[in-house]
PDB file of C-alpha atoms in Angstrom:
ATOM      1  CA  UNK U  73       5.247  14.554   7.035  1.00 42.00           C
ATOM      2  CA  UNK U  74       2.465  13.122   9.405  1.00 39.00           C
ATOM      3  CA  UNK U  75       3.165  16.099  12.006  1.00 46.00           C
ATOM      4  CA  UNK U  76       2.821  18.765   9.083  1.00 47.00           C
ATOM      5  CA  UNK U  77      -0.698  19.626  10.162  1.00 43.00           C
ATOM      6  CA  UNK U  78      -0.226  19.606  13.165  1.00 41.00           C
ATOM      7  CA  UNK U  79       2.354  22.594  13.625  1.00 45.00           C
ATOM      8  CA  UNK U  80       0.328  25.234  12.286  1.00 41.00           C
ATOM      9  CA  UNK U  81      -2.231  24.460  15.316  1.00 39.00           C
ATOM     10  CA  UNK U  82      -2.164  25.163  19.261  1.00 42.00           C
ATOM     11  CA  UNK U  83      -0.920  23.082  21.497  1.00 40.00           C
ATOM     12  CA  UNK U  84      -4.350  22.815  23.134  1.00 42.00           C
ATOM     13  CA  UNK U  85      -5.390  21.178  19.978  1.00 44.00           C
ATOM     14  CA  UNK U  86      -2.991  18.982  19.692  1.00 40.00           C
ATOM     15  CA  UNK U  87      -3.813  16.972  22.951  1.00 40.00           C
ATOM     16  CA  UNK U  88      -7.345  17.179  22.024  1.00 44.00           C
ATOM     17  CA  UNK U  89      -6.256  15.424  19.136  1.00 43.00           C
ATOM     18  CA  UNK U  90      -4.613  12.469  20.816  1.00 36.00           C
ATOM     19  CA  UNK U  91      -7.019  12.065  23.407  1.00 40.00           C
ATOM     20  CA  UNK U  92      -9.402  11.726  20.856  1.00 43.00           C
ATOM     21  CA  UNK U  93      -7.886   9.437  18.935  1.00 38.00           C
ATOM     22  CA  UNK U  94      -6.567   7.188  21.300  1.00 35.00           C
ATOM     23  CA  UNK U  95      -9.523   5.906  22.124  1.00 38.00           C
ATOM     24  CA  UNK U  96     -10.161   4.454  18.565  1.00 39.00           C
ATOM     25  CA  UNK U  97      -7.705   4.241  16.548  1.00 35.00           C
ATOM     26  CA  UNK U  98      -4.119   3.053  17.172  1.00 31.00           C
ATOM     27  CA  UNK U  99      -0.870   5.053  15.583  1.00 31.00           C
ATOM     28  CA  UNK U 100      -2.984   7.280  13.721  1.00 30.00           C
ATOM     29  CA  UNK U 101      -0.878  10.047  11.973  1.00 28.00           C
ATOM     30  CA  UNK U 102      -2.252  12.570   9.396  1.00 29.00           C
ATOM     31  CA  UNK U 103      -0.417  14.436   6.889  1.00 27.00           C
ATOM     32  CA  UNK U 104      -0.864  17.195   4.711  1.00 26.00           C
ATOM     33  CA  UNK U 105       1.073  18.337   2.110  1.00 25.00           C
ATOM     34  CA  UNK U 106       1.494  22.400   1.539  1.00 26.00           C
ATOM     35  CA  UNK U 107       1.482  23.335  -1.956  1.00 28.00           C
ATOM     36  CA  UNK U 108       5.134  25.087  -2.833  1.00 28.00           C
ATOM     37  CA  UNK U 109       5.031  28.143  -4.712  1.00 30.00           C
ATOM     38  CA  UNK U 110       5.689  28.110  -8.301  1.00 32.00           C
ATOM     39  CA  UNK U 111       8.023  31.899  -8.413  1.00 35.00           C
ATOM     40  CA  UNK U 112       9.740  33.140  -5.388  1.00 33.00           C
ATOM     41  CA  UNK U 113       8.620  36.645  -5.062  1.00 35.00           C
ATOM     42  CA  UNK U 114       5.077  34.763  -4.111  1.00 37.00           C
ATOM     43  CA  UNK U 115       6.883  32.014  -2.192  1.00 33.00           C
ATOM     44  CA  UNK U 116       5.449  33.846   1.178  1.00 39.00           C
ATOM     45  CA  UNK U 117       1.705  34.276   0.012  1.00 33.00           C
ATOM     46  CA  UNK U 118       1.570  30.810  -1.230  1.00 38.00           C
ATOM     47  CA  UNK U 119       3.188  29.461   2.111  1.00 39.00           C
ATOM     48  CA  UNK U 120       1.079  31.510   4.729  1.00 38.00           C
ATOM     49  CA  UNK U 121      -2.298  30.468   2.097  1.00 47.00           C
ATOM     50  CA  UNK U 122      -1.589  27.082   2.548  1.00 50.00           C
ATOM     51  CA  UNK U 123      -1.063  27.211   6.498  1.00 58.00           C
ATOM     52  CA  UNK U 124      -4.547  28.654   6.762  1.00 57.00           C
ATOM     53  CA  UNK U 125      -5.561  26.211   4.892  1.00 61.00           C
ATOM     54  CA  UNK U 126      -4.072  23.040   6.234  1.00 62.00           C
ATOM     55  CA  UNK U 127      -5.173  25.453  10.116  1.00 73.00           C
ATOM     56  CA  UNK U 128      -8.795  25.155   8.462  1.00 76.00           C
ATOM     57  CA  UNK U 129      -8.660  21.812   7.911  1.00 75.00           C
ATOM     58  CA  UNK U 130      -7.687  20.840  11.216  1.00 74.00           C
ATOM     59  CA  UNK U 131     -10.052  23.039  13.101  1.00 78.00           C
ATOM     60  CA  UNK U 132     -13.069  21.473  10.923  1.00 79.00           C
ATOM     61  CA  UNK U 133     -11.645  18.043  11.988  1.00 79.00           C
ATOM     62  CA  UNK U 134     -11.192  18.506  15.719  1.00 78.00           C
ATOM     63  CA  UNK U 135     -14.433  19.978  16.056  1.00 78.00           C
ATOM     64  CA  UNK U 136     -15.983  17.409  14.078  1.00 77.00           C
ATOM     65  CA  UNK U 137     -13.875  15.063  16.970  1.00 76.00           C
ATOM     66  CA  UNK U 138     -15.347  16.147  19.526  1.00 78.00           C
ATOM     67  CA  UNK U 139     -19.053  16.235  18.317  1.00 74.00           C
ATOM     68  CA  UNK U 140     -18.365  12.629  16.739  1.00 74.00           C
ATOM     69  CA  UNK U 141     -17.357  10.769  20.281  1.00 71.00           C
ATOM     70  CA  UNK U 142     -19.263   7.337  20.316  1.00 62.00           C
ATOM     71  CA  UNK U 143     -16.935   6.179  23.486  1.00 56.00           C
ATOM     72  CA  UNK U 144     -20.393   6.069  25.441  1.00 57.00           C
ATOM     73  CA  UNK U 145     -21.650   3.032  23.676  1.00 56.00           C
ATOM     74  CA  UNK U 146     -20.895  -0.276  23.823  1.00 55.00           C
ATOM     75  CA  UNK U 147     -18.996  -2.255  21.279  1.00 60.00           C
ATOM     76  CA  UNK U 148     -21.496  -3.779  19.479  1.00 60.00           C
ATOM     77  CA  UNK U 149     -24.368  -1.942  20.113  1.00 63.00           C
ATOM     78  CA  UNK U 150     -25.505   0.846  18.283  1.00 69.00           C
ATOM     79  CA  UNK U 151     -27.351   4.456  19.037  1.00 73.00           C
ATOM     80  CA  UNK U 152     -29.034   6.964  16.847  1.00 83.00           C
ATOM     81  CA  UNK U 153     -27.219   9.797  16.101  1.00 83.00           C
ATOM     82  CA  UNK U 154     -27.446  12.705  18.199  1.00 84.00           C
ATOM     83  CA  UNK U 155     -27.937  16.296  15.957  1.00 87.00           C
ATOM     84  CA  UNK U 156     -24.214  16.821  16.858  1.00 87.00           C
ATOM     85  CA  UNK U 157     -22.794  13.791  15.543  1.00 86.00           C
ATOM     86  CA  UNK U 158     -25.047  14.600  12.667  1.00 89.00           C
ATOM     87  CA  UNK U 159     -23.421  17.918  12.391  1.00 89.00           C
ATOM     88  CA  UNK U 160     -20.383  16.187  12.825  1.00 87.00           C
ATOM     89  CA  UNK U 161     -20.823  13.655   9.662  1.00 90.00           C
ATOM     90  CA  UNK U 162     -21.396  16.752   7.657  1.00 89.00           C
ATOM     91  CA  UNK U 163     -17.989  18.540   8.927  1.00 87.00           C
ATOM     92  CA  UNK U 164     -16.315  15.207   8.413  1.00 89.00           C
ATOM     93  CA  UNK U 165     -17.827  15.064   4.784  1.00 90.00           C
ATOM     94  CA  UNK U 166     -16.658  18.223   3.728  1.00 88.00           C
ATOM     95  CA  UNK U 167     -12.519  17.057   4.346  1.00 86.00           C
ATOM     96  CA  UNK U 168     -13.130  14.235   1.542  1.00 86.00           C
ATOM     97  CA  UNK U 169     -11.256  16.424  -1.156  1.00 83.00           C
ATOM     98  CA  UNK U 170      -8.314  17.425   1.002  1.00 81.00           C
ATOM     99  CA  UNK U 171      -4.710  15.728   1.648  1.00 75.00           C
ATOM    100  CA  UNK U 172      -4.852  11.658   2.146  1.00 74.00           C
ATOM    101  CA  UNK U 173      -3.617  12.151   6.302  1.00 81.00           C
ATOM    102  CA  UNK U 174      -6.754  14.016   6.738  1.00 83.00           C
ATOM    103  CA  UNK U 175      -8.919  12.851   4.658  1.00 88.00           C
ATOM    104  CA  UNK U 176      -8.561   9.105   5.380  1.00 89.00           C
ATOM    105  CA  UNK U 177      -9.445   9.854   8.835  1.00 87.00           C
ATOM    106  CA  UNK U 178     -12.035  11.810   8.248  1.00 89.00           C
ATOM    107  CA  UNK U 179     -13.283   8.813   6.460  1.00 92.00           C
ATOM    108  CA  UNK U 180     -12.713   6.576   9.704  1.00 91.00           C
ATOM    109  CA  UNK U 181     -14.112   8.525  11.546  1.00 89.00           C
ATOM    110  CA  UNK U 182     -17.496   8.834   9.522  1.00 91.00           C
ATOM    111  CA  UNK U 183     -17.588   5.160   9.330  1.00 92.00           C
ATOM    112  CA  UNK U 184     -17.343   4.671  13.116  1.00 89.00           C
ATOM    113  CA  UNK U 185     -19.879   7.136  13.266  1.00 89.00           C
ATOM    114  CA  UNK U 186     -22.222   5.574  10.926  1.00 91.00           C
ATOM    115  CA  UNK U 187     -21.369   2.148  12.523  1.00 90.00           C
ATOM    116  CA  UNK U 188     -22.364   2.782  15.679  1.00 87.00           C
ATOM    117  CA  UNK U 189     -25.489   4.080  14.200  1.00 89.00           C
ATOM    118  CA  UNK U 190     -26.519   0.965  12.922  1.00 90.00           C
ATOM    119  CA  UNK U 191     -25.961   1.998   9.078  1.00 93.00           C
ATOM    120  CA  UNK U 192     -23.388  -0.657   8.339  1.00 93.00           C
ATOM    121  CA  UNK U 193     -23.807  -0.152   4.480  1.00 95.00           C
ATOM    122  CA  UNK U 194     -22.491   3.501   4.569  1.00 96.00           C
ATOM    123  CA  UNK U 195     -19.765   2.476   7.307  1.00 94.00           C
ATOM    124  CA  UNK U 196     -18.703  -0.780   4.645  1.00 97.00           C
ATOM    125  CA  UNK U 197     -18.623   1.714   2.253  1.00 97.00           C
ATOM    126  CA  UNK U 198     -16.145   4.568   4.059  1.00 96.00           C
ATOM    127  CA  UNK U 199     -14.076   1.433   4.971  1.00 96.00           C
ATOM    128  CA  UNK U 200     -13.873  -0.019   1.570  1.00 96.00           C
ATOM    129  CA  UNK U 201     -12.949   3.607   0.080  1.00 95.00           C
ATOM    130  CA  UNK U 202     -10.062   3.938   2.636  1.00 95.00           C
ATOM    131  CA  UNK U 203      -8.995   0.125   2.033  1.00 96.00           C
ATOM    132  CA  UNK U 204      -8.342   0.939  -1.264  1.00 94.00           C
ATOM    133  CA  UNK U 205      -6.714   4.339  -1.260  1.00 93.00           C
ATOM    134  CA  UNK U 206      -3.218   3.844  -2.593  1.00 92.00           C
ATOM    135  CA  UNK U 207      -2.449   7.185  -1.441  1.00 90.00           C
ATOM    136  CA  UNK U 208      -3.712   6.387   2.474  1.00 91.00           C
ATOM    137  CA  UNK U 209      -1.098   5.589   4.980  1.00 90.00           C
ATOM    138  CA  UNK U 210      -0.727   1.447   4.844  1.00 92.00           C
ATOM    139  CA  UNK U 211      -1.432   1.310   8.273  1.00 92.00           C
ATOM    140  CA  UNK U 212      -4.288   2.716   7.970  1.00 92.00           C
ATOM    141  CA  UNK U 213      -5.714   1.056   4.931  1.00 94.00           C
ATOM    142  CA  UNK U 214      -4.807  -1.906   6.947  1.00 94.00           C
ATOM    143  CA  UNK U 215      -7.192  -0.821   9.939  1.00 94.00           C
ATOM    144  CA  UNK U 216      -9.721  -0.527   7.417  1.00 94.00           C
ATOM    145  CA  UNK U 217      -9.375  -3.507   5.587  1.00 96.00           C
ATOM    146  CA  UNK U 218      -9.706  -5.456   8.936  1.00 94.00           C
ATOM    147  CA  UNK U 219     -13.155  -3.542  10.477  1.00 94.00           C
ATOM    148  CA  UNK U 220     -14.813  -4.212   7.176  1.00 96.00           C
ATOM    149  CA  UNK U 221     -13.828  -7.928   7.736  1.00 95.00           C
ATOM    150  CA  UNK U 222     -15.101  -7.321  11.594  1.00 93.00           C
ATOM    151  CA  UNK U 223     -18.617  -5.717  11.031  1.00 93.00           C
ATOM    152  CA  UNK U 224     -19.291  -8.741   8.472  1.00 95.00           C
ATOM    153  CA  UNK U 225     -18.447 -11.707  10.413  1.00 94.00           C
ATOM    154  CA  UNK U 226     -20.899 -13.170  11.171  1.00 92.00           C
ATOM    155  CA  UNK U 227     -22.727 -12.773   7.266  1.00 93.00           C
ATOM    156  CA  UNK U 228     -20.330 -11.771   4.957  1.00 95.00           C
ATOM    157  CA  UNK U 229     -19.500 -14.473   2.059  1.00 97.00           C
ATOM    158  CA  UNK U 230     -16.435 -16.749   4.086  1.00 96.00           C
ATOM    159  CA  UNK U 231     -14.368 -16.638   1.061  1.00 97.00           C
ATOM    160  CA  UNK U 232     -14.428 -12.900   0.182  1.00 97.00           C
ATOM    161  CA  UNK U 233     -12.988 -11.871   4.219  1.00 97.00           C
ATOM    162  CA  UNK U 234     -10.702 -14.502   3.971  1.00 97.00           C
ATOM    163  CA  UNK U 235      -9.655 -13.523   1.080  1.00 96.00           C
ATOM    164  CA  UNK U 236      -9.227  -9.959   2.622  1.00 95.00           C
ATOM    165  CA  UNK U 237      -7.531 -11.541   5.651  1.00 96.00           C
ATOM    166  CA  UNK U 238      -4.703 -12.558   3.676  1.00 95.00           C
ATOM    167  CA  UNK U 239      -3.299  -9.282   3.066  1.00 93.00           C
ATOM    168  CA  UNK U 240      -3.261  -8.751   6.732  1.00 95.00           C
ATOM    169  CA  UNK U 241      -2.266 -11.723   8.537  1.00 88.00           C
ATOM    170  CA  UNK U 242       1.602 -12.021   7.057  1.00 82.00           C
ATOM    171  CA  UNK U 243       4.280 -12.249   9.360  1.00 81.00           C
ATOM    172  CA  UNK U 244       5.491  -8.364  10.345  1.00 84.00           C
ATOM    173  CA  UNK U 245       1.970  -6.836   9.439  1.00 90.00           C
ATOM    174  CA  UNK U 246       0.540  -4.726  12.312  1.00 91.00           C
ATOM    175  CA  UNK U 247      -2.382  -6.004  12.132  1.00 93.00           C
ATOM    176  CA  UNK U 248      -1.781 -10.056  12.414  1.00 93.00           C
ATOM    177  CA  UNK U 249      -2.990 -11.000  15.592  1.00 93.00           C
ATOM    178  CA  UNK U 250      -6.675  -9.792  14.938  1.00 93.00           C
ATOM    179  CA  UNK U 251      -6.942 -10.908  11.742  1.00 95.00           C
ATOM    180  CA  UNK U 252      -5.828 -14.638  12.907  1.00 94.00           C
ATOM    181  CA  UNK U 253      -8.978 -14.107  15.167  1.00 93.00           C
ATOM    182  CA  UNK U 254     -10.845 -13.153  12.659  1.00 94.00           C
ATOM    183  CA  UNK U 255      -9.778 -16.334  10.558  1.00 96.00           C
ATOM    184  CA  UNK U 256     -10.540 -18.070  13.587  1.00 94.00           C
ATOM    185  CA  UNK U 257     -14.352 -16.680  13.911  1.00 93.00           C
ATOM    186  CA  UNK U 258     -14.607 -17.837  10.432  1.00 95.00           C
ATOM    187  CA  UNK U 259     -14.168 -21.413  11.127  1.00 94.00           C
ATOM    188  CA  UNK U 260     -15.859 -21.572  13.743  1.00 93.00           C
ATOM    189  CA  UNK U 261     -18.785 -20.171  11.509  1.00 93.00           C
ATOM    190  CA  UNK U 262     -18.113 -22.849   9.196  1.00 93.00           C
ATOM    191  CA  UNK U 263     -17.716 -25.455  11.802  1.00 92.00           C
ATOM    192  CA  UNK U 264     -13.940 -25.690  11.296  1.00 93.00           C
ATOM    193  CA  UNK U 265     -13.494 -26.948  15.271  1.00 91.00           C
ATOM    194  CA  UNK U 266      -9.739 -28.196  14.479  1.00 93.00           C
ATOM    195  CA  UNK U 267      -8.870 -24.917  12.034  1.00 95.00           C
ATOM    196  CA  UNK U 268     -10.219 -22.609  14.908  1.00 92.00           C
ATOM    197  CA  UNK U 269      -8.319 -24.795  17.733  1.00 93.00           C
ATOM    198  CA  UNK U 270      -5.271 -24.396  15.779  1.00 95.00           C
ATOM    199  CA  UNK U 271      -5.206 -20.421  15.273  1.00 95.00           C
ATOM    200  CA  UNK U 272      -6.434 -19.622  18.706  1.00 93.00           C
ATOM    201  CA  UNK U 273      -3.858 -21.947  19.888  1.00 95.00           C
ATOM    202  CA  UNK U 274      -1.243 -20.205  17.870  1.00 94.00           C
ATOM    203  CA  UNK U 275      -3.082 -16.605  19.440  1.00 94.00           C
ATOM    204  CA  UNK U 276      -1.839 -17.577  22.738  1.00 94.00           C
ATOM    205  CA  UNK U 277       1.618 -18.104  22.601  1.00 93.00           C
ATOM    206  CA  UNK U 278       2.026 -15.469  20.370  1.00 91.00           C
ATOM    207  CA  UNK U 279       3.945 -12.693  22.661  1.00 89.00           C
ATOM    208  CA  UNK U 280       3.973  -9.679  19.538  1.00 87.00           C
ATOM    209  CA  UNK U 281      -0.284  -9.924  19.993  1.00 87.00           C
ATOM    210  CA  UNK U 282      -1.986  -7.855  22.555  1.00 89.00           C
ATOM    211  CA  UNK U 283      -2.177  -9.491  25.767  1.00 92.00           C
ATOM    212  CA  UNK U 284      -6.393  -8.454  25.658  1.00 91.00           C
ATOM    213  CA  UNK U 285      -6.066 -11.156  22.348  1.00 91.00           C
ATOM    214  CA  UNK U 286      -4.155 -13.244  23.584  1.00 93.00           C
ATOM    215  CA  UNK U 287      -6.338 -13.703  26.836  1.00 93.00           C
ATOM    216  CA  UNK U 288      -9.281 -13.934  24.404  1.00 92.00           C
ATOM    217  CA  UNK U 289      -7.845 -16.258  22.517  1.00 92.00           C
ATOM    218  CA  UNK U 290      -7.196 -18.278  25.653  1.00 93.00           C
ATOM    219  CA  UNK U 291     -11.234 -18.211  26.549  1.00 92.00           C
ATOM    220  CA  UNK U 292     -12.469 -19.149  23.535  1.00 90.00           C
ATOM    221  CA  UNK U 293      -9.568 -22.546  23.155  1.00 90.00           C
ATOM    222  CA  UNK U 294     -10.759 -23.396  26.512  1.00 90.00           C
ATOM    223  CA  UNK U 295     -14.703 -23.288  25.555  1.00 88.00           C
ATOM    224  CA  UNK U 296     -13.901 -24.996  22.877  1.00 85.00           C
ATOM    225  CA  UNK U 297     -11.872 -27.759  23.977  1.00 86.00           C
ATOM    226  CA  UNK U 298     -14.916 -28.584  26.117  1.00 80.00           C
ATOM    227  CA  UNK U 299     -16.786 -29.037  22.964  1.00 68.00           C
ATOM    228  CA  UNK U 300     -16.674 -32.306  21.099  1.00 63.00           C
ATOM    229  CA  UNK U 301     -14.737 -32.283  17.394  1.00 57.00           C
TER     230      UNK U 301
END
């Protein structure tokens, strides 16, 4: 079902598409479901309707895409929007009422957008509406879930990310290894030496983590184990 949108549009799209996404969002899939006709003599109408639509849909996106790319600035800085990743908010904005697939990353999208603006209240906001979409794909309410924790780490109430942290930090879930960071940031925040030594600890021996964490994880022990508990 993820690929549905996908075959109605060229193949020139579809690389745009991942390599576009590929440079923010991991395993992103979108899916669309086509609405089936209700009597067959109008089986064909209905079908061919809904391929221009879901065709639509995509088009708006990918442009959007294109307009929206932020892979210029820094992680952690931020940068007005230019009038085409304005334009591109709006295109993005207009996909909120169409399948979950879509929609949800149209969503993502916005909030990186809006993040790397500076407006962390509307991108908290996009994340927080994904996060709790029981119709989004669980990987992706997952991604969510953790860059709301992320963009509020260093002020967000302690209790209310760890609290969110739970759901992601499980054994299996895809998204473990950063959130144990993120736990880790936490105590550190809260002066929690021996908590933080512990995770990072953990972070680096871990071999189903990114080896970018793992190394991270690695610098941070090794600053901290020159700092007295």
């Amino acid at each position: 079902m993820a690929d549905d949108i996908f075959r109605e549009v060229d193949d020139d799209m579809r690389m745009e598409r991942l390599r576009l996404m590929a440079r923010r969002y991991v395993g992103a899939a979108v899916a669309v479901v086509v609405v089936a006709a209700a009597g067959v003599g109008g089986w064909q109408y209905h079908a061919w309707r809904g391929r221009q639509a879901a065709q639509a849909w995509g088009t708006t996106y990918f442009t959007a895409l294109r307009a929206a790319d932020t892979s210029h600035i820094a992680p952690g800085e931020t940068s007005a929007l230019t009038p085409q990743q304005k334009d591109a908010l709006a295109r993005l904005a207009t996909l909120d009422g169409v399948p979950s697939g879509l929609r949800t990353l149209s969503r993502l999208e916005r909030a990186a957008l809006l993040a790397s603006s500076g407006d962390s209240k509307g991108a908290l906001a996009l994340w927080s509406q994904v996060a709790d979409d029981q119709g989004a794909d669980a990987l992706l309410r997952g991604l969510a879930s953790l860059l709301w924790v992320q963009h509020q780490i260093d002020n967000g109430d302690p209790a209310v990310l760890r609290s969110r942290l739970a759901t992601l930090d499980g054994a299996g879930k895809p998204w473990r290894g950063l959130a144990e960071e993120c736990e880790a940031m936490l105590d550190l925040r809260q002066g929690h030496l021996a908590d933080a030594r512990r995770r990072l600890g953990q972070l680096t021996t871990q071999i189903d983590v990114p080896e970018a964490l793992r190394s991270r994880a690695g610098g941070m022990l090794q600053t901290l184990n020159a700092t007295p508990s």
